[in-house]
Structures are given as structure tokens and as C-alpha cells.
Short mmCIF file of C-alpha atoms in Angstrom, two decimals:
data_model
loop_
_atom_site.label_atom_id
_atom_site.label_comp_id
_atom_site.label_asym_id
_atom_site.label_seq_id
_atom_site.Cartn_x
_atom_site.Cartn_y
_atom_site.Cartn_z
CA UNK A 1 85.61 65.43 234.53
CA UNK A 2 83.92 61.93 233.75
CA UNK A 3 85.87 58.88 233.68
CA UNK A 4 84.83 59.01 229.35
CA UNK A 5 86.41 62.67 229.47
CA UNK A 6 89.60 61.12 230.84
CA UNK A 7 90.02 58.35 228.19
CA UNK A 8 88.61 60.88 225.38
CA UNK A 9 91.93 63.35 226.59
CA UNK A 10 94.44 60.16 226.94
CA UNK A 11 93.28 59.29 223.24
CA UNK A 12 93.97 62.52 222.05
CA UNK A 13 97.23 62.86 223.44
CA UNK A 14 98.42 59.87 222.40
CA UNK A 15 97.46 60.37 218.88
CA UNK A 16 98.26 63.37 219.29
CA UNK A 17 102.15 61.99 220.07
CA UNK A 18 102.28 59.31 216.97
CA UNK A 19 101.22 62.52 214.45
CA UNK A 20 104.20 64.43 216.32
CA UNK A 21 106.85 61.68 216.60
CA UNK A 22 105.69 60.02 213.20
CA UNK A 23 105.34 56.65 214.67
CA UNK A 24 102.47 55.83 212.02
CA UNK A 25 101.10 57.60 209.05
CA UNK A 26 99.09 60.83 210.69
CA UNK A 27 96.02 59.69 208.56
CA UNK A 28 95.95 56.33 210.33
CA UNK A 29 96.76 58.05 213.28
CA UNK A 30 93.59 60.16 213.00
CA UNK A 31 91.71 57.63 211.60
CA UNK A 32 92.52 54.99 214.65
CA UNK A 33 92.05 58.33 217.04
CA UNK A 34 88.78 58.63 215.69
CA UNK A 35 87.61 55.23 215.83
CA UNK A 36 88.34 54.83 219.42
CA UNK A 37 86.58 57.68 220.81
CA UNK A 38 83.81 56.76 218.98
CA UNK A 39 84.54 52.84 220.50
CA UNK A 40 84.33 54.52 223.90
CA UNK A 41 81.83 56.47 223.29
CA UNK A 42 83.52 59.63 223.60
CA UNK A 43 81.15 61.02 220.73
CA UNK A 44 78.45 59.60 218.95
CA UNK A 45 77.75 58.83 215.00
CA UNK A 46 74.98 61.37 214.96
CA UNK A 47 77.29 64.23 217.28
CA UNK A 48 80.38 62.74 214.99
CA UNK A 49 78.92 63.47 211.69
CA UNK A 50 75.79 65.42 212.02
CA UNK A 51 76.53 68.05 214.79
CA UNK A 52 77.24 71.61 213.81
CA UNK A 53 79.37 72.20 216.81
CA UNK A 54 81.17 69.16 217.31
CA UNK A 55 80.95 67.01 214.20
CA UNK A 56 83.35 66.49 211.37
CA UNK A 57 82.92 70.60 209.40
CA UNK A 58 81.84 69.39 206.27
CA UNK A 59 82.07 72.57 204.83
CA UNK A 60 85.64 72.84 205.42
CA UNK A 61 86.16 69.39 204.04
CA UNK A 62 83.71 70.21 200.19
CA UNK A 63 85.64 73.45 200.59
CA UNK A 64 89.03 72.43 200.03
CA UNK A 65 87.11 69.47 197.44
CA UNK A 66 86.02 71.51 194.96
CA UNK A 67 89.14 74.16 195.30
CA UNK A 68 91.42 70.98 194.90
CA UNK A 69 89.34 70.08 191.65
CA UNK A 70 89.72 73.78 190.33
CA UNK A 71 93.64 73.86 190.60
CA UNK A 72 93.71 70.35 188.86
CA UNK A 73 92.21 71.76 186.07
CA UNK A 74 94.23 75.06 186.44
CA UNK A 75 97.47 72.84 186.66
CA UNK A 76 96.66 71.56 183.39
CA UNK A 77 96.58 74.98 181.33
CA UNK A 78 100.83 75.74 181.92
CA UNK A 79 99.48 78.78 184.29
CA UNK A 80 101.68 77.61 187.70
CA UNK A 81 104.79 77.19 184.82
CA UNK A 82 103.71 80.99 183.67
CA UNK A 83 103.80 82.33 187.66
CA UNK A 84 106.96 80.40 188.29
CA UNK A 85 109.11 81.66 185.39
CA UNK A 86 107.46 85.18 186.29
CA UNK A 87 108.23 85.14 189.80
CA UNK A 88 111.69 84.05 189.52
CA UNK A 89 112.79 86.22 186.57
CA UNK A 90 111.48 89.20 188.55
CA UNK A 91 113.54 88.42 191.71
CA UNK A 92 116.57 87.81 188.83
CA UNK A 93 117.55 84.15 190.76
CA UNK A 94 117.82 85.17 193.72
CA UNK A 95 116.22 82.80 196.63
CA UNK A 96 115.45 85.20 199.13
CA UNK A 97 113.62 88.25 196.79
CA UNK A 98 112.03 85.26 195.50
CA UNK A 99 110.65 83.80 199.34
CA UNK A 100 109.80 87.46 199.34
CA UNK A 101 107.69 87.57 196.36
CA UNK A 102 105.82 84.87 196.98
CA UNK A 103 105.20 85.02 200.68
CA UNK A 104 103.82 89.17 199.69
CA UNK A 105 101.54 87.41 196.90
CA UNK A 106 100.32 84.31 199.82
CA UNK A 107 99.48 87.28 202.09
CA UNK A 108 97.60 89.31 200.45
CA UNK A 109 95.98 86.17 198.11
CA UNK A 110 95.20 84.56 201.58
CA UNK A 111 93.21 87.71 202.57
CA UNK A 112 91.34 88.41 200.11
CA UNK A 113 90.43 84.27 199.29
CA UNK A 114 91.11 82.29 202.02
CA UNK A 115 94.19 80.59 203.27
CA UNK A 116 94.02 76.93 202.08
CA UNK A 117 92.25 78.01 198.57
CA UNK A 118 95.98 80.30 198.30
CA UNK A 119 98.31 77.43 199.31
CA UNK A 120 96.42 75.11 196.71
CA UNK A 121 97.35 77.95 194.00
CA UNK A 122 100.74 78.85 195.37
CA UNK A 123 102.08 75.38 196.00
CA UNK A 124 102.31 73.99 192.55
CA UNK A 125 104.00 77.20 191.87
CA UNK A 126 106.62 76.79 194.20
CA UNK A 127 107.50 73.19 193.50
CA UNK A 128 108.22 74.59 189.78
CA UNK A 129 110.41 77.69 190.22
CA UNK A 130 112.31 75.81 193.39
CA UNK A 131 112.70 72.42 190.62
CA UNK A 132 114.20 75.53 187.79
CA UNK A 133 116.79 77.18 190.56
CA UNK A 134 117.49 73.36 192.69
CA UNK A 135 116.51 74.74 196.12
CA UNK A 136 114.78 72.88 198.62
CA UNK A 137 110.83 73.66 198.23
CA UNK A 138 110.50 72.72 201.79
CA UNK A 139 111.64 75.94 203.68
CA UNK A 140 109.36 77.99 201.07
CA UNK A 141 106.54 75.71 201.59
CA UNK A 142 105.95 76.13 205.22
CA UNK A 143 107.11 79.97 205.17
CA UNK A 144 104.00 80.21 202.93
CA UNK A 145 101.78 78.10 204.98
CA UNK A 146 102.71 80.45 207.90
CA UNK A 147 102.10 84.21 205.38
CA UNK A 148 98.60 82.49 204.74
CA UNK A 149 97.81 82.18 208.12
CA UNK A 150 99.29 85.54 208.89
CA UNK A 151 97.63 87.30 205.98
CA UNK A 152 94.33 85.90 206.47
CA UNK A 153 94.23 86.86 210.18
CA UNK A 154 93.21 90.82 208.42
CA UNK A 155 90.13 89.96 206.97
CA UNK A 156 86.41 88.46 208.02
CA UNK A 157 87.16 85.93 204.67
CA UNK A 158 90.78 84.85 205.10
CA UNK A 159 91.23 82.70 207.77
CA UNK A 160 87.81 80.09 208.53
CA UNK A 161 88.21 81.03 212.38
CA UNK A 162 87.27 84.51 211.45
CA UNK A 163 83.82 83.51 210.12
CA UNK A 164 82.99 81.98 212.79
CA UNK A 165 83.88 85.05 214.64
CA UNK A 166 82.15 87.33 212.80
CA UNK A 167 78.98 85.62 212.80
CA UNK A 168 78.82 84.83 216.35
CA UNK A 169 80.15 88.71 217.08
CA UNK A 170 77.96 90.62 214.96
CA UNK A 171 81.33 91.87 213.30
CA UNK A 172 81.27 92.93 209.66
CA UNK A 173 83.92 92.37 206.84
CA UNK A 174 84.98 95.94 207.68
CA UNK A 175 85.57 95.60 211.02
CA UNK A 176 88.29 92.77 210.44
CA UNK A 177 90.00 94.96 207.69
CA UNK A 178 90.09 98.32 209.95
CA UNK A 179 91.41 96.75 213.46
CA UNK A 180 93.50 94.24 212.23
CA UNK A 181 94.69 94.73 208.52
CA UNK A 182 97.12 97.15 210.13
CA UNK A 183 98.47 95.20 212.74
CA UNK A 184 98.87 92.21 209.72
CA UNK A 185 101.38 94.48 207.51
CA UNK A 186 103.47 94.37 210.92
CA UNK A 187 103.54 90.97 211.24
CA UNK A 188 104.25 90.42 208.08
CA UNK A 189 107.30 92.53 207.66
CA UNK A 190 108.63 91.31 210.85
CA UNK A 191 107.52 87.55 209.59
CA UNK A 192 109.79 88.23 206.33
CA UNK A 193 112.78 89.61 208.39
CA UNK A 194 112.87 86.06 210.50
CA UNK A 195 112.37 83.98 207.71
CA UNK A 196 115.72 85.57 206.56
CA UNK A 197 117.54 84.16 209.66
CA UNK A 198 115.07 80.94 210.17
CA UNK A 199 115.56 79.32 206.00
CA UNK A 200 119.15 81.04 205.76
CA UNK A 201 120.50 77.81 204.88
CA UNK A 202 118.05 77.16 202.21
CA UNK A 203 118.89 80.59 200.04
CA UNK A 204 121.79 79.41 197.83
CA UNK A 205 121.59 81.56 194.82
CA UNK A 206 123.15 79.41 191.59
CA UNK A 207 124.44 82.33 189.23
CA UNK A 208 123.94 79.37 185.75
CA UNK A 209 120.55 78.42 186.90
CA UNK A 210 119.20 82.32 187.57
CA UNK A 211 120.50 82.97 183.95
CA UNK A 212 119.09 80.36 182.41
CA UNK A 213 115.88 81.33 184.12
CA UNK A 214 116.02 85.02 182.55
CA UNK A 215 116.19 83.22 179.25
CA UNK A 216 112.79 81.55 179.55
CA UNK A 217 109.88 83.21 178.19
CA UNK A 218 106.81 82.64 180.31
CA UNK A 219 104.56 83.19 177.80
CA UNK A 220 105.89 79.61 176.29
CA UNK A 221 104.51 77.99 179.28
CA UNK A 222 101.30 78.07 178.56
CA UNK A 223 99.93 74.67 177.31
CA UNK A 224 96.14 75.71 177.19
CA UNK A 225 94.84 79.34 176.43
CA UNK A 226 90.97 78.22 175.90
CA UNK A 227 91.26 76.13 179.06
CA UNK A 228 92.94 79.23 181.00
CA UNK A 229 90.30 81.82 180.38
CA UNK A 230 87.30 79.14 181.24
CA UNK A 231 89.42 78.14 184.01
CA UNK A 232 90.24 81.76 185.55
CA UNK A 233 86.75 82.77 184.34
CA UNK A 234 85.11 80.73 187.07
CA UNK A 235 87.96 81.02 189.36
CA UNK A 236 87.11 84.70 189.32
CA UNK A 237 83.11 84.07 189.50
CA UNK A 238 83.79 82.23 192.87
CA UNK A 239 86.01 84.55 194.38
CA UNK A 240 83.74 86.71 193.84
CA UNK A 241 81.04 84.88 195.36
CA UNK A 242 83.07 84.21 198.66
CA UNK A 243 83.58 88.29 199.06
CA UNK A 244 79.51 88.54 198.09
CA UNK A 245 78.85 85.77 200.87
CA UNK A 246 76.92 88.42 202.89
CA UNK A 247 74.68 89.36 200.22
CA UNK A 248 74.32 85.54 198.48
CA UNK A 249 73.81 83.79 201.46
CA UNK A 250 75.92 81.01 199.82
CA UNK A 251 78.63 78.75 201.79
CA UNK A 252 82.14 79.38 200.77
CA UNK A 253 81.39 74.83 200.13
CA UNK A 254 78.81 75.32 198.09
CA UNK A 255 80.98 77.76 195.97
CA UNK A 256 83.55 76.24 195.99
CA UNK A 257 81.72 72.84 194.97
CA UNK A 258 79.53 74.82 191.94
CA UNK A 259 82.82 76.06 190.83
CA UNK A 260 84.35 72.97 190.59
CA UNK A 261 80.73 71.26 188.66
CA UNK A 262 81.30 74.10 186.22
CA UNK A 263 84.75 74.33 185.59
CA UNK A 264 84.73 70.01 184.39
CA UNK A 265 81.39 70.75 182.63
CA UNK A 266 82.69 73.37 180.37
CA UNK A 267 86.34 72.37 179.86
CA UNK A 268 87.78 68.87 178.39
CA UNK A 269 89.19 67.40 181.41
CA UNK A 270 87.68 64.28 182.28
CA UNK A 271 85.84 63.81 185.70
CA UNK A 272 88.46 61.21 186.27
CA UNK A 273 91.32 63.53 185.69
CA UNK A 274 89.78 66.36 187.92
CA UNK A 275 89.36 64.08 190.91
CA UNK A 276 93.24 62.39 190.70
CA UNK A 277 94.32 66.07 191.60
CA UNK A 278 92.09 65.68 194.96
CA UNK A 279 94.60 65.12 198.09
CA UNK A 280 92.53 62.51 199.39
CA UNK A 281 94.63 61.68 202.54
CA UNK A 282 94.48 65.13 203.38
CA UNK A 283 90.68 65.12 203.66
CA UNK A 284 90.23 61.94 205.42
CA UNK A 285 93.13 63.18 207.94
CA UNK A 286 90.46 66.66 208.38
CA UNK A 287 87.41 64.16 209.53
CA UNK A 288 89.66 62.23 211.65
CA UNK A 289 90.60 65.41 213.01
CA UNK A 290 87.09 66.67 213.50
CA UNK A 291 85.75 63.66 215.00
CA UNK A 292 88.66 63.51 217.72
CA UNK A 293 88.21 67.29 218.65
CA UNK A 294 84.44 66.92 218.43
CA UNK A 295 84.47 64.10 221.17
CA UNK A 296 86.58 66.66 223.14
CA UNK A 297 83.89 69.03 222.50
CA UNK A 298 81.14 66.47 223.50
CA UNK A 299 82.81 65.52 226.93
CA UNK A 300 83.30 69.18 227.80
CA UNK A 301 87.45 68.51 228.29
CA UNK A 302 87.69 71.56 225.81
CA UNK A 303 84.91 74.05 227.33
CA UNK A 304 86.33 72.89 230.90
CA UNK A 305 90.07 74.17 230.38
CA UNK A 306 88.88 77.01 228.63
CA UNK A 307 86.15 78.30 230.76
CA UNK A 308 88.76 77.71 233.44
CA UNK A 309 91.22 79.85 231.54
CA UNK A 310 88.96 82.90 231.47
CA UNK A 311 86.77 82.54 234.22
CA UNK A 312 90.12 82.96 236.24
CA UNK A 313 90.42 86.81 235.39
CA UNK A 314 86.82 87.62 234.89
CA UNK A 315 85.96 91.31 235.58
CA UNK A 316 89.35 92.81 234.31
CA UNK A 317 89.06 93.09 230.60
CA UNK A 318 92.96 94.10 229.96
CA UNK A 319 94.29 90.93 231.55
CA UNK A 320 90.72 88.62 230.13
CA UNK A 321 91.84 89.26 226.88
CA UNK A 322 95.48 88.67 227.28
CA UNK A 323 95.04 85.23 228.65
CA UNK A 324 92.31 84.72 225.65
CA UNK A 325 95.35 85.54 223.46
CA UNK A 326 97.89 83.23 224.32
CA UNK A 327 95.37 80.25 225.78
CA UNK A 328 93.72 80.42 222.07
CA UNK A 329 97.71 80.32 220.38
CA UNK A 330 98.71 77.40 222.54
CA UNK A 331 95.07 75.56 222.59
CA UNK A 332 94.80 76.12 218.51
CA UNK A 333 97.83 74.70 218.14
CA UNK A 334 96.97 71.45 219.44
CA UNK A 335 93.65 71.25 218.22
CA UNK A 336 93.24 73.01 215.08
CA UNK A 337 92.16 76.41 214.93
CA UNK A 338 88.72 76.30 213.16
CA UNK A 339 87.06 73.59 216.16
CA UNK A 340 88.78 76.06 218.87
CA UNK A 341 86.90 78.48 217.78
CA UNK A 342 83.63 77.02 217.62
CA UNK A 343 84.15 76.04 221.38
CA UNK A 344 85.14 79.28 222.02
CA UNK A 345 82.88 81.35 220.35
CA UNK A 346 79.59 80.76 222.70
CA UNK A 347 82.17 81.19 225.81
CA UNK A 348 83.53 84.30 224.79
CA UNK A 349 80.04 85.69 224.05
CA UNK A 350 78.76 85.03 227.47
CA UNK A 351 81.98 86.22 228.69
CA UNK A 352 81.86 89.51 227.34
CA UNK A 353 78.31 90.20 229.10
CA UNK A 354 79.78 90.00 232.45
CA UNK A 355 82.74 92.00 231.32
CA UNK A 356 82.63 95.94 231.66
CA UNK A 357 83.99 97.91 228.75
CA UNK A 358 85.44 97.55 225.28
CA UNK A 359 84.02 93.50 224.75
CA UNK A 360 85.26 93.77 220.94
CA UNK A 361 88.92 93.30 222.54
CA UNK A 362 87.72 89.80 223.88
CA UNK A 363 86.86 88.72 219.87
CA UNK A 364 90.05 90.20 218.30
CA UNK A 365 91.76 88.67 220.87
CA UNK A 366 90.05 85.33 220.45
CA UNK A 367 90.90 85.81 216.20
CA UNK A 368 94.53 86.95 216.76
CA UNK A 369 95.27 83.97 219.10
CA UNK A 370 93.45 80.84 217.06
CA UNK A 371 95.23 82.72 213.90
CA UNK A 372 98.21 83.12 214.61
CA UNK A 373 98.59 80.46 216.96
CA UNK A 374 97.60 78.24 213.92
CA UNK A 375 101.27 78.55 212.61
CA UNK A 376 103.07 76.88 216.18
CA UNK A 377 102.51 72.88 215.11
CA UNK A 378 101.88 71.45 211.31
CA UNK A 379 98.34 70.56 212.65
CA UNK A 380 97.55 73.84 213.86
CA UNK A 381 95.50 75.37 210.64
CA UNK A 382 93.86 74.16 207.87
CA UNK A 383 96.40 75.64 205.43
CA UNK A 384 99.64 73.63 207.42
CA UNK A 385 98.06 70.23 206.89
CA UNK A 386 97.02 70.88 202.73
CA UNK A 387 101.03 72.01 202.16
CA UNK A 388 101.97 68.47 204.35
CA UNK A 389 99.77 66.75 202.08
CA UNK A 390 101.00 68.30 198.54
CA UNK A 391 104.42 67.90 199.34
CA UNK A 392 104.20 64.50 200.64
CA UNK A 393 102.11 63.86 197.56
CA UNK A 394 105.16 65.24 195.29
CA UNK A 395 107.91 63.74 196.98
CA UNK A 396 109.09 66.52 199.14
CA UNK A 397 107.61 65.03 202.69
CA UNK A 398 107.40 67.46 205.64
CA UNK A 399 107.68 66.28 208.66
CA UNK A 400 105.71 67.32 211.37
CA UNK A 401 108.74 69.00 213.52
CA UNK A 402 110.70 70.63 210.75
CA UNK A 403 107.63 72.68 210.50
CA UNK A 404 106.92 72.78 214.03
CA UNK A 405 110.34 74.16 215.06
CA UNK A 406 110.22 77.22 212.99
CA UNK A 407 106.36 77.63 213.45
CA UNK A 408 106.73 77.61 217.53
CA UNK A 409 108.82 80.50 216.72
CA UNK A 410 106.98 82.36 214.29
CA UNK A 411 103.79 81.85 216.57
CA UNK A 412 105.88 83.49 219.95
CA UNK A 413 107.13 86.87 218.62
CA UNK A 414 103.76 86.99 216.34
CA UNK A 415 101.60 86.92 219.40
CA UNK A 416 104.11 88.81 221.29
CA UNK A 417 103.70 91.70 218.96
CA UNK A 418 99.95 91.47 218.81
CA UNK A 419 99.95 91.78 222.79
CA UNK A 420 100.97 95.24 223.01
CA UNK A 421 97.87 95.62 220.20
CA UNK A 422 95.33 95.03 222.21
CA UNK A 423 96.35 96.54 225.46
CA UNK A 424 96.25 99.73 223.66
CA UNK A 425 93.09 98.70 221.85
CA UNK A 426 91.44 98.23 225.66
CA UNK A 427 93.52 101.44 227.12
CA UNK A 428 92.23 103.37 224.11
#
């Protein structure tokens, strides 16, 4: 490597360390990260900003914009009060039916939406119903951050990785759903059974509070009925244009962003109002992010290890794609899934020409890893760093190893159990 690869990978890895150990704010962190590489010249402004493969995603970043504006104005109809009342009277007070409920609805929200658009809607929720029974919303928090990442691993439009996938692969929205929806409800029902043993301590059912809960009607909650059916109206208008991506030829941003336009235009909230519910810091940590990784991108540190990593067992397909498996958990877990896998995508494609039979096993192996790998570190996915930044915002701060403890071993038996997958995907 180049004397400006070196100091690009020393500058990651220390900011890297101050996000871990908290040192300094992880916005600043990313910020000052970013600042330097571009001091060094690491990466450029136009690479930094402009470039489609190693500049900041802005469609990630208007993405979670105008889905941050929508469930500001949702927040203001009572709806999260409705779900919260529901979802605790139906698991009668009891923490862990509850964790249950909502980690079922994250899943299968996060697959058919995508994973940070689900922990926007499910997060206000949670703070509510975990306020009504006084348990700690932390535990439920990241066990949701982790069933979004899990449940959007089954489909093309859960999980941002996965379009990136698909669209250098050639794979179709079916493809995801048939070869790895299955292997999902697995993961999740083993995912459940450890968050049973990992948040024990945080499932103290209080007999007074669950009773007053099954007093409440949920109906009462609602503040704003006009508001709720324009707001769910267009909610529903751009889910549905996210699933009809293939035949609108429309960005999930550009959605997202329309959505948003709409939803202020024909409702009373104020444009001010609409953009106070925007998690700023979150967004500015994303470019920081971006920019970092993208000056790893630039210097070739990234395509170096990787290509090293799979160039070391090309010609045997079975053992490629288990090394692509765990090399994409551990890599996306330091980097962030969604610039992985734009790094990896064009390696993986020449790969697989120089790689005799099934090549499909290289790509699944490629989503499984960056997806589920996404849950070992709070910066590992999209989704982890939005629930950091709404429960910082609402005084319930995460820090980075509470969730990185548990997520390390979510990520391990996850991946573990997705190993014997795709030997029998190649064998088969």
C-alpha cells in the first residue's frame, strides 16, 4: 500500500477507537475523521461528495430525511400511543411476550419496508409502552435494531446492502424472498430464544402497572384522526412505491423525500415542526461515515484486504463463499454494511467468472455476511446508528459497547447458522 493508504487506515482506526471507547462525541469523531483524510488527501471533495462508489450515499442520507419528517408528523396524530397501549395490552404486561411482539412486527415491517424506515416507526413506540410498564427501553431498543437487520436480510427491499446486490447480480425481488426468507424465520426464532437469556435482567413484569395498562383504551390515544388517515395515506403510497421500485424507476430517496413534501403540504404541521423531528446528528455522523470509508475505498486499503481474502481460495466455490461469509460479518462491522458492499460488489462479480459452479452462492453469501454482520458493533448498519441517535435524543443514551456486547453475539451464532446454509446451497 501507499504511504496515503497507511495514514488513511491509522485515521480510521483511531476514530474508529474514540466512537468505541467514547472519548468524544461519535459525530465529532466522524466529523474530525473525515476532515483529516480529506487534509491528507486520502479522498478528494469531488470522490468525497460526488462519487457513486466512494462518496458520502446521498440517497441513504434523503432516505432516512424524508422518513424522519414522515414519523414527525405521524408522532403528532397519538398513533405510536395507539400501538403502544395495543402492544402491551395484548402481551397482558408481560416484558418478554411484549420484546416478542415487537421484535415479530420489526421483522417482518423491516422486510417488507426497509430496516431504518421500521426502527423510525417502532422506536417512538417503544419509548411509550417501556415509559407505561418502567422498564428500561434500552435492551428493547437494540434487540429491535438487531430483528431489523435480521428481517431485512429476506428480501431484495429490506436491508440497503441487498439493493446493491441485486442490481449488480441480476437477482430479482423473488430470488431474495425464495433462498433466504426461509433461512430468516430461523434466525429469527433462534434470535428471540437468546434475547431471552441476553435482556433477562431487563424483563421485570410489575403486576399494578400491567393492570393499569389493560385499563387504557387505545382508541383514547388518538390526538388527530384527519391527520392519521393523510398521514398513513401517504405512508402507504410510498411503501408502495419502494415495492414498485422495479417498475417506477424511482429511488427509495426520492420517495421517501416526495412523501415527506406531501405529507407537510396537505396536513397542518408547520415546516418548522416537521424538520425539529429530523435526528440531525445522526445524518451528519452518516457523511462523516461515508467520507472516511470512501477514502478507504479511494486508496484501495478496502479492495486490497478483500481481494486478498478471496483471491486466497479462488477455484473452490464451497470454501470462496465461506470466507466471503464471515470476512463480509467482521469487515461490515467495522465499516458499515451498505459501503462494504459497494466495494464488494464489482469483486465478487469478477470473482464469480473465474469460479466453476453455483456463482449465486458467492452473492447470498456476500448479503448474509454484510447483513447479519451489520448487528456485531452499533456502527455496523444503518438501522444501529438511527436507534443510537433517538435514544440519545430522548434521554436513554446507548453506548456503543452495551450494544456491541450483545450484538458480537447475536452476529456469531447468526452467521454460524447461515454457514451450514450455504454449504448445502453449493452441495445441492
Amino acid at each position: 500500500m501507499t504511504v496515503t493508504a497507511w495514514v488513511a487506515a491509522i485515521v480510521f482506526a483511531a476514530t474508529y477507537v474514540l466512537i468505541a471507547t467514547e472519548k468524544i462525541h461519535r459525530v465529532k469523531a466522524a466529523l474530525g475523521g473525515a476532515a483529516i483524510m480529506l487534509l491528507v488527501h486520502a479522498t478528494a471533495a469531488g470522490s468525497a461528495f460526488f462519487s457513486q462508489e466512494s462518496g458520502v450515499d446521498w440517497n441513504v442520507v434523503f432516505l432516512l430525511l424524508g422518513m424522519m419528517v414522515i414519523v414527525g408528523v405521524l408522532r403528532q396524530t397519538g398513533v405510536f400511543e395507539y400501538l403502544a397501549i395495543w402492544a402491551a395490552k395484548r402481551a397482558r404486561g408481560r416484558p418478554f411476550r411484549l420484546m416478542v411482539l415487537l421484535l415479530v412486527i420489526t421483522a417482518l415491517a423491516s422486510a417488507l419496508l426497509d430496516n431504518v424506515t421500521t426502527v423510525l416507526l417502532i422506536a417512538p413506540v417503544t419509548f411509550l409502552v417501556c415509559e407505561r410498564l418502567a422498564l428500561p427501553v434500552a435492551p428493547f431498543l437494540i434487540a429491535e435494531a438487531m430483528a431489523s437487520n435480521i428481517g431485512g436480510t429476506a428480501t431484495l427491499v429490506g436491508d440497503p446492502p441487498n439493493i446493491i446486490i441485486a442490481s449488480r447480480a441480476g437477482l430479482t425481488f423473488n430470488d431474495f424472498l425464495v433462498h433466504l426468507a426461509p433461512l430468516v424465520i430461523v434466525l429469527m426464532a433462534v434470535f428471540i430464544g437468546l434475547c431471552r437469556v441476553l435482556f433477562r435482567r431487563a424483563f421485570r413484569y410489575d403486576p399494578e402497572r400491567a393492570a393499569e395498562i389493560m385499563q387504557l383504551d387505545e382508541k383514547a390515544a388518538i390526538e388527530d384522526r384527519v391527520m392519521l388517515v393523510q398521514s398513513l395515506s401517504v405512508l402507504g403510497v410510498v411503501v408502495a412505491a419502494f415495492v414498485l421500485h422495479p417498475v417506477l424507476h424511482y429511488e427509495p430517496s426520492v420517495v421517501a423525500l416526495l412523501g415527506a413534501g406531501l405529507l407537510v403540504l396537505v396536513t397542518k404541521v408547520t415546516t418548522d415542526e416537521a424538520l425539529r423531528e429530523v435526528e440531525w446528528p445522526t445524518l451528519v455522523f452518516f457523511a462523516g461515515l461515508f467520507v472516511m470509508v470512501g477514502a478507504l475505498v479511494e486508496t484501495g486499503v478496502i479492495a486490497q484486504v478483500s481481494q486478498a481474502a478471496a483471491e486466497a481460495t479462488a477455484g473452490r466455490p464451497g470454501v470462496t463463499a465461506m470466507v466471503l461469509l464471515w470476512a463480509s460479518a467482521g469487515l461490515s462491522a467495522i465499516v458499515d454494511n451498505i459501503p462494504y458492499v459497494a466495494t464488494m460488489s464489482p469483486i465478487v462479480a469478477d470473482l464469480a467468472q473465474h469460479v466453476p459452479g453455483d456463482h449465486d452462492v458467492l452473492w447470498w453469501a456476500l448479503a448474509l455476511g454484510a447483513d447479519l454482520g451489520g448487528n456485531a458493533t452499533a456502527v455496523g448498519a444503518s438501522a444501529n446508528v438511527v436507534i443510537l441517535g433517538i435514544a440519545e435524543r430522548n434521554g436513554a443514551r446507548i453506548s456503543f459497547w452495551e450494544f456491541t456486547k450483545y450484538g458480537l453475539v447475536v452476529t456469531v451464532v447468526t452467521v454460524a447458522l447461515a454457514t451450514p446454509y450455504l454449504w448445502l446451497r453449493y452441495l445441492l
